Amino acid sequence: MENRYIKIAEVLKRMSHIWFVLLLPGFLLSSCETKDKTSDAYGNFELDKTIISSKSMGEIWYLDIYEGMSLEAKSVIGQIDTVNLHLQKEQLLSQQRLVLSNIPDVEAQLKVQAQQRENILVQKRRIEKLFEREAATQKQVDDVNAGLDLLDAQINATEVKKENIKEQAKSLDSQIEIVKHKILECQIISPVDGVVLSQYSRKGEMATIGKPLFSLAALNDIRLRVYVSGAQLPHIKLGQKVKVLIDESETQNKTLEGEIVWISSEAEFTPKTIQTKEERVNLVYAVKIKVPNNGELKAGMPGEVVFGER
């Protein structure tokens, strides 16, 4: 009798397993359908990559970076050869000193001419008095006036010469500032806070203007790229606050706040990463959502978004 009850129990146990197996797909399908209905769009997180290129030409003396390294904005991380630029600067400085050395001679000449003008003025006043007494001729008056006019012209010419020297020195000063700026551009500086993604050049290599040195991404500025249908497009706008969902565990999501910062103006076919062909042939619009990142978000991570209240 006892064995009979044991067999009945085993049969019931097997039947419960069978019912569980039969009902499991239904539960999973229901669960998936519920999950699908909780989000309006799906996509992946991506970083805005910045490629840092060389601003000058020359040998790279050093470039102290490695992939994955965190950089601070305006930090100097490398240096390109500046020997030729320093020589150019010294040459221009020498030319400027040579040009400016002519100014004391010109100023001395102006002083002499100023004294000569005073002497002529004294002589002019004396002759004019004699002419009033008819003790001097008209020719003497004309000669002294002509001498004064000639000296004034010489003084003006000397003043112009002095100004030309100053302009030459000023032009050389501009060239010197250009060379100084080029020397500063030989420093390799991180433009923003970020992490080095890839390094393209190394110490000892030749840098040319525009040659990529490394790529950088600001991890605190990460975007979720999703795709929406034409029917969803009228219900979203730039600056709109949305809910972003990321996986917290196998069964639960974590909710973050995001902001729509970019909406594509042109439709495109659903990306090939979408599994089914039926979904790939649909036209969609790309949307970027900015999400604050404390380090938990990584490029390539999947994400979901809810545009409205649920």
Short mmCIF file of C-alpha atoms in Angstrom, two decimals:
data_model
loop_
_atom_site.label_atom_id
_atom_site.label_comp_id
_atom_site.label_asym_id
_atom_site.label_seq_id
_atom_site.Cartn_x
_atom_site.Cartn_y
_atom_site.Cartn_z
CA MET A 1 0.00 0.00 0.00
CA GLU A 2 2.83 2.33 0.86
CA ASN A 3 4.60 1.63 -2.44
CA ARG A 4 1.38 2.49 -4.27
CA TYR A 5 1.25 5.96 -2.65
CA ILE A 6 4.90 6.53 -3.51
CA LYS A 7 4.24 5.76 -7.19
CA ILE A 8 1.24 8.14 -7.28
CA ALA A 9 3.39 10.90 -5.78
CA GLU A 10 6.09 10.35 -8.41
CA VAL A 11 3.48 10.53 -11.20
CA LEU A 12 2.09 13.83 -9.86
CA LYS A 13 5.61 15.23 -9.55
CA ARG A 14 6.37 14.36 -13.16
CA MET A 15 3.08 15.90 -14.31
CA SER A 16 3.91 19.16 -12.47
CA HIS A 17 7.28 19.31 -14.26
CA ILE A 18 5.54 18.80 -17.59
CA TRP A 19 3.03 21.59 -16.90
CA PHE A 20 5.90 23.89 -15.87
CA VAL A 21 7.74 23.21 -19.12
CA LEU A 22 4.59 23.80 -21.14
CA LEU A 23 3.69 27.04 -19.36
CA LEU A 24 7.27 28.47 -19.23
CA PRO A 25 7.35 29.76 -22.86
CA GLY A 26 4.07 31.51 -22.29
CA PHE A 27 5.36 33.21 -19.17
CA LEU A 28 8.58 34.23 -20.96
CA LEU A 29 6.66 35.54 -23.97
CA SER A 30 4.38 37.51 -21.69
CA SER A 31 7.37 38.86 -19.80
CA CYS A 32 9.12 39.87 -23.03
CA GLU A 33 6.01 41.55 -24.35
CA THR A 34 5.66 43.51 -21.14
CA LYS A 35 9.32 44.54 -21.28
CA ASP A 36 9.01 45.58 -24.93
CA LYS A 37 6.05 47.76 -24.08
CA THR A 38 7.92 49.64 -21.35
CA SER A 39 10.31 51.43 -23.72
CA ASP A 40 9.78 53.59 -26.79
CA ALA A 41 13.20 53.16 -28.41
CA TYR A 42 16.40 51.15 -28.11
CA GLY A 43 20.02 51.79 -28.95
CA ASN A 44 23.60 51.91 -27.72
CA PHE A 45 25.73 54.44 -25.87
CA GLU A 46 28.50 56.14 -27.81
CA LEU A 47 31.23 58.67 -27.12
CA ASP A 48 31.94 61.82 -29.11
CA LYS A 49 35.49 61.10 -30.21
CA THR A 50 37.90 64.00 -30.75
CA ILE A 51 40.99 63.46 -32.90
CA ILE A 52 43.94 65.62 -31.80
CA SER A 53 46.18 66.53 -34.74
CA SER A 54 49.58 68.18 -34.98
CA LYS A 55 49.65 71.95 -35.51
CA SER A 56 53.30 72.05 -36.57
CA MET A 57 55.96 70.07 -38.39
CA GLY A 58 58.97 68.37 -36.85
CA GLU A 59 60.23 65.44 -34.83
CA ILE A 60 58.13 64.43 -31.84
CA TRP A 61 60.45 64.84 -28.86
CA TYR A 62 58.05 63.16 -26.46
CA LEU A 63 54.37 62.16 -26.19
CA ASP A 64 53.59 60.90 -22.69
CA ILE A 65 50.26 59.14 -23.20
CA TYR A 66 48.89 55.62 -23.44
CA GLU A 67 45.54 54.19 -24.40
CA GLY A 68 43.10 54.43 -21.51
CA MET A 69 45.02 57.26 -19.85
CA SER A 70 42.94 60.03 -18.26
CA LEU A 71 43.93 63.55 -19.29
CA GLU A 72 43.10 66.93 -17.80
CA ALA A 73 42.15 69.88 -19.97
CA LYS A 74 45.08 72.16 -20.99
CA SER A 75 47.70 69.70 -19.71
CA VAL A 76 50.92 69.52 -21.76
CA ILE A 77 51.50 65.91 -22.80
CA GLY A 78 54.00 66.21 -25.65
CA GLN A 79 56.50 68.39 -27.50
CA ILE A 80 57.52 68.76 -31.15
CA ASP A 81 60.97 69.98 -32.26
CA THR A 82 61.30 73.79 -31.97
CA VAL A 83 65.00 74.32 -32.78
CA ASN A 84 64.41 75.91 -36.20
CA LEU A 85 61.69 78.15 -34.82
CA HIS A 86 63.94 79.37 -32.00
CA LEU A 87 66.66 80.17 -34.55
CA GLN A 88 64.14 82.10 -36.66
CA LYS A 89 63.08 84.06 -33.60
CA GLU A 90 66.68 84.97 -32.72
CA GLN A 91 67.32 86.05 -36.31
CA LEU A 92 64.28 88.32 -36.30
CA LEU A 93 65.26 89.77 -32.92
CA SER A 94 68.72 90.60 -34.28
CA GLN A 95 67.18 92.32 -37.32
CA GLN A 96 64.88 94.29 -35.05
CA ARG A 97 67.77 95.45 -32.85
CA LEU A 98 69.70 96.50 -35.96
CA VAL A 99 66.76 98.50 -37.29
CA LEU A 100 66.09 100.19 -33.96
CA SER A 101 69.77 101.14 -33.65
CA ASN A 102 69.21 103.72 -36.42
CA ILE A 103 66.73 105.71 -34.34
CA PRO A 104 69.33 107.50 -32.14
CA ASP A 105 71.14 108.75 -35.27
CA VAL A 106 67.89 110.02 -36.75
CA GLU A 107 66.93 111.76 -33.50
CA ALA A 108 70.36 113.40 -33.35
CA GLN A 109 69.88 114.59 -36.92
CA LEU A 110 66.50 116.05 -35.98
CA LYS A 111 68.07 117.97 -33.11
CA VAL A 112 70.69 119.47 -35.44
CA GLN A 113 68.02 120.44 -37.95
CA ALA A 114 65.90 121.98 -35.20
CA GLN A 115 68.87 124.14 -34.13
CA GLN A 116 69.52 125.13 -37.76
CA ARG A 117 65.90 126.21 -38.05
CA GLU A 118 66.20 128.39 -34.97
CA ASN A 119 69.31 130.05 -36.47
CA ILE A 120 67.51 130.71 -39.74
CA LEU A 121 64.53 132.19 -37.90
CA VAL A 122 66.87 134.58 -36.07
CA GLN A 123 68.48 135.53 -39.37
CA LYS A 124 65.06 135.96 -40.98
CA ARG A 125 63.87 138.36 -38.29
CA ARG A 126 67.06 140.41 -38.61
CA ILE A 127 66.79 140.68 -42.40
CA GLU A 128 63.11 141.59 -42.23
CA LYS A 129 63.97 144.51 -39.89
CA LEU A 130 66.77 145.60 -42.22
CA PHE A 131 64.38 145.32 -45.15
CA GLU A 132 61.90 147.59 -43.37
CA ARG A 133 64.70 150.17 -43.07
CA GLU A 134 65.61 149.56 -46.68
CA ALA A 135 69.00 148.27 -45.54
CA ALA A 136 68.40 144.81 -47.06
CA THR A 137 67.27 143.73 -50.48
CA GLN A 138 64.26 141.66 -51.49
CA LYS A 139 66.62 138.92 -52.67
CA GLN A 140 68.03 138.55 -49.16
CA VAL A 141 64.50 138.17 -47.78
CA ASP A 142 63.64 135.61 -50.47
CA ASP A 143 66.86 133.68 -49.85
CA VAL A 144 66.28 133.35 -46.11
CA ASN A 145 62.65 132.25 -46.67
CA ALA A 146 63.76 129.68 -49.24
CA GLY A 147 66.40 128.38 -46.83
CA LEU A 148 63.73 128.01 -44.11
CA ASP A 149 61.39 126.13 -46.47
CA LEU A 150 64.20 123.82 -47.55
CA LEU A 151 65.12 123.05 -43.94
CA ASP A 152 61.47 122.36 -43.07
CA ALA A 153 61.33 119.88 -45.94
CA GLN A 154 64.50 118.20 -44.68
CA ILE A 155 63.03 117.97 -41.17
CA ASN A 156 59.83 116.38 -42.56
CA ALA A 157 61.93 113.87 -44.52
CA THR A 158 63.87 112.98 -41.39
CA GLU A 159 60.61 112.53 -39.44
CA VAL A 160 59.34 110.20 -42.18
CA LYS A 161 62.59 108.25 -42.02
CA LYS A 162 62.15 107.86 -38.26
CA GLU A 163 58.56 106.63 -38.72
CA ASN A 164 59.69 104.16 -41.39
CA ILE A 165 62.23 102.72 -38.97
CA LYS A 166 59.50 102.31 -36.35
CA GLU A 167 57.24 100.59 -38.90
CA GLN A 168 60.04 98.19 -39.85
CA ALA A 169 60.57 97.37 -36.20
CA LYS A 170 56.82 96.91 -35.73
CA SER A 171 56.66 94.58 -38.74
CA LEU A 172 59.52 92.52 -37.32
CA ASP A 173 57.73 92.48 -33.97
CA SER A 174 54.67 90.94 -35.66
CA GLN A 175 56.86 88.29 -37.29
CA ILE A 176 58.45 87.52 -33.92
CA GLU A 177 54.99 87.07 -32.36
CA ILE A 178 54.04 84.68 -35.17
CA VAL A 179 57.14 82.57 -34.52
CA LYS A 180 56.41 82.60 -30.77
CA HIS A 181 52.89 81.36 -31.51
CA LYS A 182 54.31 78.59 -33.69
CA ILE A 183 56.62 77.59 -30.84
CA LEU A 184 53.63 77.35 -28.52
CA GLU A 185 51.81 75.23 -31.10
CA CYS A 186 54.66 72.72 -30.90
CA GLN A 187 53.34 71.81 -27.46
CA ILE A 188 50.84 68.94 -27.58
CA ILE A 189 48.01 69.88 -25.23
CA SER A 190 44.87 68.03 -24.22
CA PRO A 191 41.93 70.30 -25.16
CA VAL A 192 39.41 68.73 -22.75
CA ASP A 193 39.15 66.34 -19.84
CA GLY A 194 38.94 62.85 -21.24
CA VAL A 195 40.43 59.43 -21.85
CA VAL A 196 42.84 58.46 -24.63
CA LEU A 197 41.09 56.04 -26.98
CA SER A 198 43.84 55.45 -29.57
CA GLN A 199 47.43 56.62 -30.05
CA TYR A 200 48.52 57.19 -33.66
CA SER A 201 52.00 58.74 -33.22
CA ARG A 202 54.93 58.17 -30.89
CA LYS A 203 58.25 59.67 -29.81
CA GLY A 204 60.80 59.96 -32.60
CA GLU A 205 58.26 60.02 -35.43
CA MET A 206 57.87 63.02 -37.75
CA ALA A 207 54.79 65.13 -37.21
CA THR A 208 53.21 67.09 -40.04
CA ILE A 209 50.50 69.72 -39.88
CA GLY A 210 47.16 67.95 -39.60
CA LYS A 211 48.63 64.51 -38.82
CA PRO A 212 46.51 62.70 -36.18
CA LEU A 213 48.40 62.17 -32.93
CA PHE A 214 45.75 60.51 -30.75
CA SER A 215 42.00 60.35 -30.21
CA LEU A 216 40.28 61.51 -27.04
CA ALA A 217 36.80 61.13 -25.60
CA ALA A 218 35.16 62.93 -22.71
CA LEU A 219 33.60 60.14 -20.63
CA ASN A 220 31.28 62.51 -18.81
CA ASP A 221 29.70 63.46 -22.15
CA ILE A 222 28.19 60.20 -23.36
CA ARG A 223 25.20 59.91 -25.69
CA LEU A 224 22.58 57.22 -26.23
CA ARG A 225 21.79 56.86 -29.93
CA VAL A 226 18.34 55.43 -30.57
CA TYR A 227 16.07 55.21 -33.59
CA VAL A 228 12.44 56.30 -33.71
CA SER A 229 9.75 55.82 -36.30
CA GLY A 230 8.05 58.59 -38.24
CA ALA A 231 4.98 58.20 -36.03
CA GLN A 232 7.07 58.88 -32.91
CA LEU A 233 8.91 61.87 -34.36
CA PRO A 234 6.16 64.50 -33.78
CA HIS A 235 6.08 63.61 -30.07
CA ILE A 236 9.74 64.42 -29.31
CA LYS A 237 11.73 67.66 -29.43
CA LEU A 238 15.17 69.05 -28.60
CA GLY A 239 15.75 69.66 -24.91
CA GLN A 240 13.03 67.22 -23.91
CA LYS A 241 13.69 65.31 -20.68
CA VAL A 242 13.33 61.54 -21.05
CA LYS A 243 13.85 58.38 -19.00
CA VAL A 244 16.83 56.21 -19.94
CA LEU A 245 16.90 52.58 -18.83
CA ILE A 246 20.04 50.47 -18.47
CA ASP A 247 20.48 46.92 -17.22
CA GLU A 248 20.99 46.78 -13.48
CA SER A 249 20.54 42.99 -13.24
CA GLU A 250 19.11 40.18 -15.36
CA THR A 251 15.58 41.10 -14.34
CA GLN A 252 15.71 44.76 -13.34
CA ASN A 253 16.56 48.05 -15.06
CA LYS A 254 18.05 51.21 -13.66
CA THR A 255 16.43 54.53 -14.57
CA LEU A 256 18.47 57.61 -15.49
CA GLU A 257 17.42 61.04 -16.67
CA GLY A 258 18.43 62.10 -20.17
CA GLU A 259 17.95 65.02 -22.51
CA ILE A 260 17.39 64.93 -26.26
CA VAL A 261 20.22 66.93 -27.82
CA TRP A 262 20.04 65.91 -31.49
CA ILE A 263 17.39 64.67 -33.89
CA SER A 264 18.30 63.63 -37.42
CA SER A 265 16.64 65.68 -40.15
CA GLU A 266 16.72 62.79 -42.62
CA ALA A 267 15.22 59.32 -42.44
CA GLU A 268 17.37 56.21 -42.86
CA PHE A 269 16.87 52.49 -42.94
CA THR A 270 17.01 50.72 -39.61
CA PRO A 271 20.65 49.75 -38.93
CA LYS A 272 21.72 46.19 -39.76
CA THR A 273 22.32 45.50 -36.09
CA ILE A 274 18.56 45.01 -35.85
CA GLN A 275 18.06 41.26 -36.10
CA THR A 276 14.99 40.78 -38.28
CA LYS A 277 14.79 41.78 -41.93
CA GLU A 278 11.24 43.07 -41.46
CA GLU A 279 12.49 45.70 -38.98
CA ARG A 280 15.53 46.61 -41.09
CA VAL A 281 13.48 47.76 -44.07
CA ASN A 282 11.62 50.37 -41.99
CA LEU A 283 12.62 54.02 -42.22
CA VAL A 284 13.65 55.56 -38.89
CA TYR A 285 15.19 58.75 -37.51
CA ALA A 286 18.33 58.77 -35.36
CA VAL A 287 18.11 60.55 -32.02
CA LYS A 288 20.91 61.34 -29.53
CA ILE A 289 20.20 61.59 -25.83
CA LYS A 290 22.73 63.11 -23.42
CA VAL A 291 22.99 61.21 -20.14
CA PRO A 292 25.08 62.25 -17.09
CA ASN A 293 27.81 59.68 -16.56
CA ASN A 294 29.48 58.94 -13.25
CA GLY A 295 31.59 56.19 -14.81
CA GLU A 296 29.03 53.39 -14.99
CA LEU A 297 28.13 54.04 -18.64
CA LYS A 298 30.47 52.67 -21.29
CA ALA A 299 30.57 53.00 -25.04
CA GLY A 300 28.65 50.18 -26.72
CA MET A 301 26.36 49.49 -23.76
CA PRO A 302 22.71 48.94 -24.72
CA GLY A 303 20.07 51.33 -23.47
CA GLU A 304 16.37 52.00 -23.71
CA VAL A 305 14.39 55.23 -23.56
CA VAL A 306 10.88 56.22 -22.52
CA PHE A 307 9.72 59.50 -24.05
CA GLY A 308 6.47 59.96 -22.16
CA GLU A 309 5.12 59.24 -18.71
CA ARG A 310 4.37 55.61 -17.96
#
